[in-house]
Each structure stands twice: as structure tokens, then as C-alpha cells.
Tab-separated table of C-alpha atoms in Angstrom:
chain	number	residue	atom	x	y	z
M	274	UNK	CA	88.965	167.849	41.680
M	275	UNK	CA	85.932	166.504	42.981
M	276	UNK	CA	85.276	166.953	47.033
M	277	UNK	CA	84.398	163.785	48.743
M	278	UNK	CA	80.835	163.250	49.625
M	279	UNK	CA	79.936	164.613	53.538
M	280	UNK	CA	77.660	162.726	55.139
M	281	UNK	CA	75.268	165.926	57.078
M	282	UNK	CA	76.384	165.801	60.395
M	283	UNK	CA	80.229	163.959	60.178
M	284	UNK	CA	82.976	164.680	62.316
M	285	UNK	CA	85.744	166.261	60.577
M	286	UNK	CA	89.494	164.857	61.632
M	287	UNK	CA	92.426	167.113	60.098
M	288	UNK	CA	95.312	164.626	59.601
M	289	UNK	CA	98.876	166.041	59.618
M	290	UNK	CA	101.906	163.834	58.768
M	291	UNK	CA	104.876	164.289	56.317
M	292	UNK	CA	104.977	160.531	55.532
M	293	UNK	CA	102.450	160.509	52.784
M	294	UNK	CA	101.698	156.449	53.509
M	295	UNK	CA	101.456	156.695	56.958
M	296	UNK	CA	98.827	159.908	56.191
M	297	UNK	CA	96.931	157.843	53.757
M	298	UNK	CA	96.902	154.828	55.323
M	299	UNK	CA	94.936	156.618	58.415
M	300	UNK	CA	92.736	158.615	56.249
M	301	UNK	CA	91.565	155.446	55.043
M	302	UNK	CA	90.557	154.178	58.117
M	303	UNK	CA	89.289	157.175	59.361
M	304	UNK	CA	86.922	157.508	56.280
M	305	UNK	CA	85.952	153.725	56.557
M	306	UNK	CA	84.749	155.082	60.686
M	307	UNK	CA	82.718	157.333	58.817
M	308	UNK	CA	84.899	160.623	59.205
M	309	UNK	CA	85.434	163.376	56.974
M	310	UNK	CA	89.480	163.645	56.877
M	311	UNK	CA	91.270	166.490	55.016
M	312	UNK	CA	95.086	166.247	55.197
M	313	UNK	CA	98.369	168.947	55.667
M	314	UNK	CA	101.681	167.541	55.387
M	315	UNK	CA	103.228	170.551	56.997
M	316	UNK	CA	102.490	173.169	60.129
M	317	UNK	CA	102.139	175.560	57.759
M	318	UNK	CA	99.472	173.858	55.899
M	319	UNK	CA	97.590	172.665	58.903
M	320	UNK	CA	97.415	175.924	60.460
M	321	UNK	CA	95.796	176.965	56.787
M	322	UNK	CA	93.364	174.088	56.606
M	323	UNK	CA	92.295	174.245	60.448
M	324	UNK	CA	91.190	177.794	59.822
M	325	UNK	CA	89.826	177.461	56.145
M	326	UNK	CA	87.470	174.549	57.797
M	327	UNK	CA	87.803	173.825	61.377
M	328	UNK	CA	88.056	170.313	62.580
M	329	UNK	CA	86.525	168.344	64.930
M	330	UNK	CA	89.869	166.724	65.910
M	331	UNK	CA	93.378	166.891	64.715
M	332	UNK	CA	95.700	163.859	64.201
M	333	UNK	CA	99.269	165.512	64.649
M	334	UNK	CA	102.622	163.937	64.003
M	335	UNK	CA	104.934	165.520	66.092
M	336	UNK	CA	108.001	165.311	63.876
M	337	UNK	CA	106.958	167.645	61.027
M	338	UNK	CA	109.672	169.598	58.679
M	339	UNK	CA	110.133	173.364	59.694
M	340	UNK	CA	107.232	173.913	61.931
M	341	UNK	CA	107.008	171.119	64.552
M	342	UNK	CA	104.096	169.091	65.659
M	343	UNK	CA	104.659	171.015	69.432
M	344	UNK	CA	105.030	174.315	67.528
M	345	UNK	CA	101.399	173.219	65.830
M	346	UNK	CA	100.104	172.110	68.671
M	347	UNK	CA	100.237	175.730	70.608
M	348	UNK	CA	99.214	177.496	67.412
M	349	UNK	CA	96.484	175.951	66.938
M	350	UNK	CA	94.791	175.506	70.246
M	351	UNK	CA	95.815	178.807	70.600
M	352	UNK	CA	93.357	179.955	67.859
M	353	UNK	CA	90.321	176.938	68.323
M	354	UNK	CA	89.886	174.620	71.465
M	355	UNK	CA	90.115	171.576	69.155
M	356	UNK	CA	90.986	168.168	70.355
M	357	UNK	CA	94.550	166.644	69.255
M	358	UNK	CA	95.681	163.647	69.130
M	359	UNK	CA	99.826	163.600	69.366
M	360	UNK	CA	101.601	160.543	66.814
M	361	UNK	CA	104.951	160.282	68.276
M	362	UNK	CA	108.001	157.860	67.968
M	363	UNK	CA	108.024	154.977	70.271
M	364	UNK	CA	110.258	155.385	73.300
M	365	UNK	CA	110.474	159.526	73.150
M	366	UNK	CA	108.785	159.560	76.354
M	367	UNK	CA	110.039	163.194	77.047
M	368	UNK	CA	108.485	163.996	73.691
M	369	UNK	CA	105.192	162.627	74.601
M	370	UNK	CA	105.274	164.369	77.731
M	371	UNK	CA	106.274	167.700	75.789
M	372	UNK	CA	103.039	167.080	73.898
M	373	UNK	CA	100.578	166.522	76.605
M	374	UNK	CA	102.523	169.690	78.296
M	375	UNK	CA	101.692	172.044	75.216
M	376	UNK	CA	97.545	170.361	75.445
M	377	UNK	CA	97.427	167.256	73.219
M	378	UNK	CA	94.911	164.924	74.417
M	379	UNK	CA	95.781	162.091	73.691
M	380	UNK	CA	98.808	160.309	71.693
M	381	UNK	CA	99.814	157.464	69.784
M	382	UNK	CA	102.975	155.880	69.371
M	383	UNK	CA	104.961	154.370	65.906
M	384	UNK	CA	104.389	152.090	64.999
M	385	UNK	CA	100.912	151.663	65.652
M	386	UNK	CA	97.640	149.741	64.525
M	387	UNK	CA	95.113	152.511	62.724
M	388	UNK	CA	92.728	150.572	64.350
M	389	UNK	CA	93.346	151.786	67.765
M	390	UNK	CA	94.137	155.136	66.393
M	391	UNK	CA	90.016	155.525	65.068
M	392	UNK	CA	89.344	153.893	68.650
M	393	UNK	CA	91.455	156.946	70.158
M	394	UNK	CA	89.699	159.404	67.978
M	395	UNK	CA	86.183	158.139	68.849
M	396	UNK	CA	87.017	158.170	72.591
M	397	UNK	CA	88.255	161.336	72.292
M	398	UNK	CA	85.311	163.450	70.320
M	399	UNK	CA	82.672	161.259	72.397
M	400	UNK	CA	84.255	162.731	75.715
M	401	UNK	CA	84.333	166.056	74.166
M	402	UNK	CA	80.873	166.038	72.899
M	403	UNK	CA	78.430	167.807	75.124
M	404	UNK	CA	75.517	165.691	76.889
M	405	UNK	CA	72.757	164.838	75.074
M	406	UNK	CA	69.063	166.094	77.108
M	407	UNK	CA	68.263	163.280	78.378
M	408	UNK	CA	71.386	162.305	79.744
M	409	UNK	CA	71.006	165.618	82.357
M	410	UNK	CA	68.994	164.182	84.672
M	411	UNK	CA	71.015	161.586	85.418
M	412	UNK	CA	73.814	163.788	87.191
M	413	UNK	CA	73.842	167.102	89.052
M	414	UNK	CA	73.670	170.197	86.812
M	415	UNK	CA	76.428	171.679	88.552
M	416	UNK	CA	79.436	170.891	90.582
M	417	UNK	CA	81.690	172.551	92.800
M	418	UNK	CA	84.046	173.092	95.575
M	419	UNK	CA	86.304	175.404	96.820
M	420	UNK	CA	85.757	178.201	94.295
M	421	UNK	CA	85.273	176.039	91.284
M	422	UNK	CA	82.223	174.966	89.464
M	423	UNK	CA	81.902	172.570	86.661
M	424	UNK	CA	79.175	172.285	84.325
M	425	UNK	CA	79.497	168.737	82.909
M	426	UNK	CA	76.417	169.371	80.338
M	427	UNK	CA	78.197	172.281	78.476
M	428	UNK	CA	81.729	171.090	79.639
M	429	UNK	CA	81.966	174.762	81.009
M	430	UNK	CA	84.648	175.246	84.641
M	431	UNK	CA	85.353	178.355	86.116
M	432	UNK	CA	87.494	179.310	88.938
M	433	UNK	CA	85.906	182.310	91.206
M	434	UNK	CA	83.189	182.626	88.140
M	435	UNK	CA	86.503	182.680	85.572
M	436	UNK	CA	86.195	180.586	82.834
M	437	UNK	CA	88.993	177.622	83.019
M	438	UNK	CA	90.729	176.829	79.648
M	439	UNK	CA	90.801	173.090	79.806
M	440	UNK	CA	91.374	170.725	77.425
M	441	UNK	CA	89.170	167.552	77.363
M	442	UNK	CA	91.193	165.244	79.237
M	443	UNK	CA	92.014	168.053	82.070
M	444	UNK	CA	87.887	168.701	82.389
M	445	UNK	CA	87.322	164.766	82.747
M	446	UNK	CA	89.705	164.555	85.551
M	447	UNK	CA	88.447	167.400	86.933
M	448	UNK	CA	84.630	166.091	86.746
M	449	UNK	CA	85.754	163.114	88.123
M	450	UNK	CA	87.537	164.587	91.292
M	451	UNK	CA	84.967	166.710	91.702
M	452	UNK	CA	82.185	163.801	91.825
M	453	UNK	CA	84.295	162.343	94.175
M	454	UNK	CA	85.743	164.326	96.877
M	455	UNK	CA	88.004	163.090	99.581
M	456	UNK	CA	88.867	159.386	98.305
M	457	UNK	CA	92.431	158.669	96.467
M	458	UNK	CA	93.010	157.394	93.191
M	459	UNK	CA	95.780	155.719	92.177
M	460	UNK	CA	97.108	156.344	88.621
M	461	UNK	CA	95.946	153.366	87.449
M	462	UNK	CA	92.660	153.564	88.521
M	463	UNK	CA	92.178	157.826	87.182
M	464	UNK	CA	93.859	156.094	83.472
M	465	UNK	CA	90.878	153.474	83.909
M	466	UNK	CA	88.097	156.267	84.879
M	467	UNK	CA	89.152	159.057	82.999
M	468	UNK	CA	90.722	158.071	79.989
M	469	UNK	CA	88.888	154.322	79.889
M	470	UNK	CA	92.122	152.479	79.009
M	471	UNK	CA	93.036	149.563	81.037
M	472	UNK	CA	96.787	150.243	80.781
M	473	UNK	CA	99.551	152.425	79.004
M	474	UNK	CA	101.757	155.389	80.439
M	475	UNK	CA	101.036	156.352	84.087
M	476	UNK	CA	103.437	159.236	83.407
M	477	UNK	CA	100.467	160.674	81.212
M	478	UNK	CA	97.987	161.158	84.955
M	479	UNK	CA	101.106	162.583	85.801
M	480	UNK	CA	101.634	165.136	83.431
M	481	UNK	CA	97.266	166.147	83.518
M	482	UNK	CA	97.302	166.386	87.438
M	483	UNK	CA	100.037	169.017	87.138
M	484	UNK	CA	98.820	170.926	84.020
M	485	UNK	CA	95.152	171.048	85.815
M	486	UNK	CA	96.772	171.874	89.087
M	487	UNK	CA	98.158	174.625	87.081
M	488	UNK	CA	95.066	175.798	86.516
M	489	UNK	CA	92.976	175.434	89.666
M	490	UNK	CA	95.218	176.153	92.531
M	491	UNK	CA	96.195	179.404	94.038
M	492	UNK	CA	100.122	178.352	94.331
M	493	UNK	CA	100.362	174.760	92.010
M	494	UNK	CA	104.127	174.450	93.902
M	495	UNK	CA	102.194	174.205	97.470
M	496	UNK	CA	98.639	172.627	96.139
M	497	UNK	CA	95.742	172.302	98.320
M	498	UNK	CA	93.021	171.216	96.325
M	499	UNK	CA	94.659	167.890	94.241
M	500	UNK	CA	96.590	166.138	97.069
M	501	UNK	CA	99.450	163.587	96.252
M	502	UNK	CA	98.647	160.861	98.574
M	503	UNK	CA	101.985	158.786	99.568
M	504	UNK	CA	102.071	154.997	98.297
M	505	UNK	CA	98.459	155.369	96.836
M	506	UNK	CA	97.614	158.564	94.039
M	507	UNK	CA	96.265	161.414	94.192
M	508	UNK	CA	93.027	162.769	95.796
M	509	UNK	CA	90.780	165.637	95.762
M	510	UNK	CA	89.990	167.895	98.875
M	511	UNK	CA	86.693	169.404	98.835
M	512	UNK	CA	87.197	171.643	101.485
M	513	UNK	CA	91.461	172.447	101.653
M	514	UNK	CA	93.765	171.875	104.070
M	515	UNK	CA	96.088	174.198	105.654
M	516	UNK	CA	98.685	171.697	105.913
M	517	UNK	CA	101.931	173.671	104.821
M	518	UNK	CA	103.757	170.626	103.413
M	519	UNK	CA	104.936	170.958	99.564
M	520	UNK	CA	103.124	168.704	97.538
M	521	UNK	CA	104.401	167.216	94.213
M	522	UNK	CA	103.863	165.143	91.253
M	523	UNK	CA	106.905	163.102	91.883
M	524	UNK	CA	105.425	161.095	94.944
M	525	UNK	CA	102.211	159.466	93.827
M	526	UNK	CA	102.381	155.740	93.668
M	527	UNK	CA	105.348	153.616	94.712
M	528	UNK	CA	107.411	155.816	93.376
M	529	UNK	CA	106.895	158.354	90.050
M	530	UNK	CA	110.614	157.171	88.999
M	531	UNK	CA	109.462	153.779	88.953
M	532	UNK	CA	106.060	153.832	87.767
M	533	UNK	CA	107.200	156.039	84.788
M	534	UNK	CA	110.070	153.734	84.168
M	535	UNK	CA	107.448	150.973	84.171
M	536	UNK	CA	105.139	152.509	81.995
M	537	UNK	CA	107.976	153.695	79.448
M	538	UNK	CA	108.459	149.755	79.229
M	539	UNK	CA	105.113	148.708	78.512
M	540	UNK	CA	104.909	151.320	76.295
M	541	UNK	CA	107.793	150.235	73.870
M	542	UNK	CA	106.341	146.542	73.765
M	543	UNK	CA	106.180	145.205	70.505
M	544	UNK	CA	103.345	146.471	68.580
M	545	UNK	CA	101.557	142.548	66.878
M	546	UNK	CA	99.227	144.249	64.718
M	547	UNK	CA	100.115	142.987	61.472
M	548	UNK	CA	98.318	146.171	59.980
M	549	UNK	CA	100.702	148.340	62.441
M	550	UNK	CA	101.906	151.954	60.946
């Protein structure tokens, strides 16, 4: 069989979905965007193809026979720090959840427009994609606070000089805090400046601030660093407070029940791509 052509220099997406139109129909567009694609239709064959060549991002269906797209998910960024974007079913917002939980990036809902899906994938690999030279000068070299240090320009964090495992969305937010210290987001506005979307789950801020909390604070259950800030978000405390008060996820906003109940909704609208998946 002859290999497709690879352009020197193209991104490779790995493309993992049992439903062999829904797999080709996204190949297509993804090799229209200029991607190399290669395809699995099982964990088991993923896992293969990720190691025999490694890819620059993974599209991952979460319902997968045998092997599960969560069960993939941890495998595989287990073995590489790749990028993956989660396909899930509309409305399975505890599945969604479960995927950002286990370190997808990023997901998509069914049925959806391939369109936005190549849109995903490029926002995704251009966040993940180191600075280019020039682009240094135009930020600090380094960042920190409170025992952490961030090196936007090789997307490199460490905690008391250990090296962070982040995934891509969990470093942006982290940059971003970091650049600005001691004013509070809401959810909205971290979906708008981290993730660049103008709308879509607030549950997924949620689930990053807790995951990178998990990561950067000495007890996440009492958290000094990322404070919930009643009625408004969440914001970042350069310099922590001894305040003694539990913090939590579940009081950012108006109200997490409500804002994740809102965002479920919007969520489930009707997809009017005719093209939808």
C-alpha cells in the first residue's frame, strides 16, 4: 500500500474512533488542514501506532470497544506528553469531566461540525508549540511566585526546582495566573483567555483549576495559591495567605451548581452544521 505523501515539517494527528465514517470523515478534513492523520479503531491499536510513530495530537473517542477512550487516555500520556483531544457523546457531562480529569485537553461533543474539530486541533498544537525567537522578547523569560517558576518559551514549570507535569491547558492557566497576580477571573473570562473560546462548558475551568491546584499547592483541600473568590472566580495569590478557611471548586461564580447546569445546557444545543458528525 502506498504511504501518503508528508509534507517535511507536518503535524501528525492520530485519530481513534470505532465508527469507521465518523474516523474518515475527520481524517478528511484533517488532511485537507494540511495534517498527516494515521488512524486506530481500537485502544489497543492506538497505543501501537502512538509508539510506532508518535503524534503530534491525538483525536480520541471516548467510547471505544474493550479498552476505553479514559483507559487510552492514561496510557498514553502516561508513556508521551501528547496533546488529546476527547470526542464524547453530547450531554455525558460526567464523562467529559472524567476526560479532562484523566488529562485530555480539550473535547468535542457528537454530533459535531469537523470544522470546529480542525479549529480545536489547531488551537490546541499552536498553544502547545514552543515560542518562536523572536517572540521572547516580548515577555519575561521567567515567571514565578511562591516556589514556582514558569518558563513560557520552553513551556517548562517547576515547583521548588521540580519539574510540574502539566498538560497544555493546565500550563496556560498557569501562565496566565502567574502574569497576573492578585486580580480575579471569572470562569468566563479564564475560558476567553486561556482557552480563546467565547463560550461552552464553565464546568471545564472548573475541572483545570482543581487538577492544577493538584499540582501546585502544598494541601489542594486548603489551597493558598489559586483562591476561589465568592460571586466572582478564581484568583491567584502571589504571595499566600494564611487565611485558614477551606477553599473549593464548588463556590466560584454564582453558584458552580448553576453555572455547570447552565453550561450543560448550552452545551446540548442543537448542533446547525449541516456537515455535523
Amino acid at each position: 500500500m502506498q504511504q501518503p505523501y508528508e509534507a517535511p515539517g507536518a503535524r501528525r494527528v492520530l485519530v481513534v474512533d470505532d465508527d469507521p465514517t465518523v474516523a474518515e470523515v475527520v481524517a478528511g478534513y484533517l488532511d485537507r488542514a494540511g495534517y498527516v492523520v494515521d488512524r486506530a479503531a481500537d485502544g489497543p491499536s492506538a497505543l501501537a501506532r502512538a509508539a510506532a510513530h508518535r503524534p503530534d495530537l491525538v483525536v480520541l473517542d471516548l467510547m471505544l470497544p474493550g479498552m476505553d477512550g479514559l483507559e487510552v487516555c492514561r496510557r498514553m500520556r502516561a508513556r508521551i506528553p501528547v496533546p488529546v483531544i476527547m470526542l464524547t457523546a453530547r450531554g455525558d457531562e460526567d464523562d467529559r469531566i472524567l476526560g479532562l480529569e484523566v488529562g485530555a485537553d480539550d473535547y468535542v461533543t457528537k454530533p459535531f461540525s469537523p470544522r470546529e474539530l480542525v479549529l480545536r486541533v489547531e488551537s490546541v498544537l499552536r498553544r502547545a508549540r514552543p515560542a518562536a525567537p523572536h517572540d521572547a522578547p516580548s515577555r519575561p523569560h521567567l515567571l514565578g511566585a511562591a516556589g514556582l517558576s514558569v518558563d513560557p518559551a520552553a513551556r517548562r514549570a517547576t515547583k521548588n526546582g521540580a519539574e510540574l507535569a502539566l498538560t497544555i491547558r493546565e500550563f496556560d492557566l498557569l501562565t496566565f495566573l502567574l502574569r497576573h497576580p492578585g486580580r480575579a477571573y471569572s470562569r468566563e473570562e479564564l475560558m476567553r483567555e486561556v482557552w480563546g473560546w467565547d463560550f461552552g462548558d464553565l464546568s471545564t475551568v472548573t475541572v483545570h483549576v482543581r487538577r492544577l491546584r493538584g499540582k501546585v499547592e502544598d494541601d489542594p483541600a486548603r489551597p493558598r495559591l489559586i483562591q476561589t473568590v465568592w460571586g466572582v472566580g478564581y484568583r491567584f495569590d502571589a504571595e499566600p495567605s494564611t487565611d485558614t478557611d477551606t477553599d473549593t471548586d464548588t463556590d466560584a461564580g454564582t453558584g458552580a451548581d448553576t453555572a455547570v447546569t447552565t453550561a450543560a445546557a448550552m452545551d446540548t444545543a442543537p448542533n446547525t452544521d449541516p456537515k455535523a458528525v
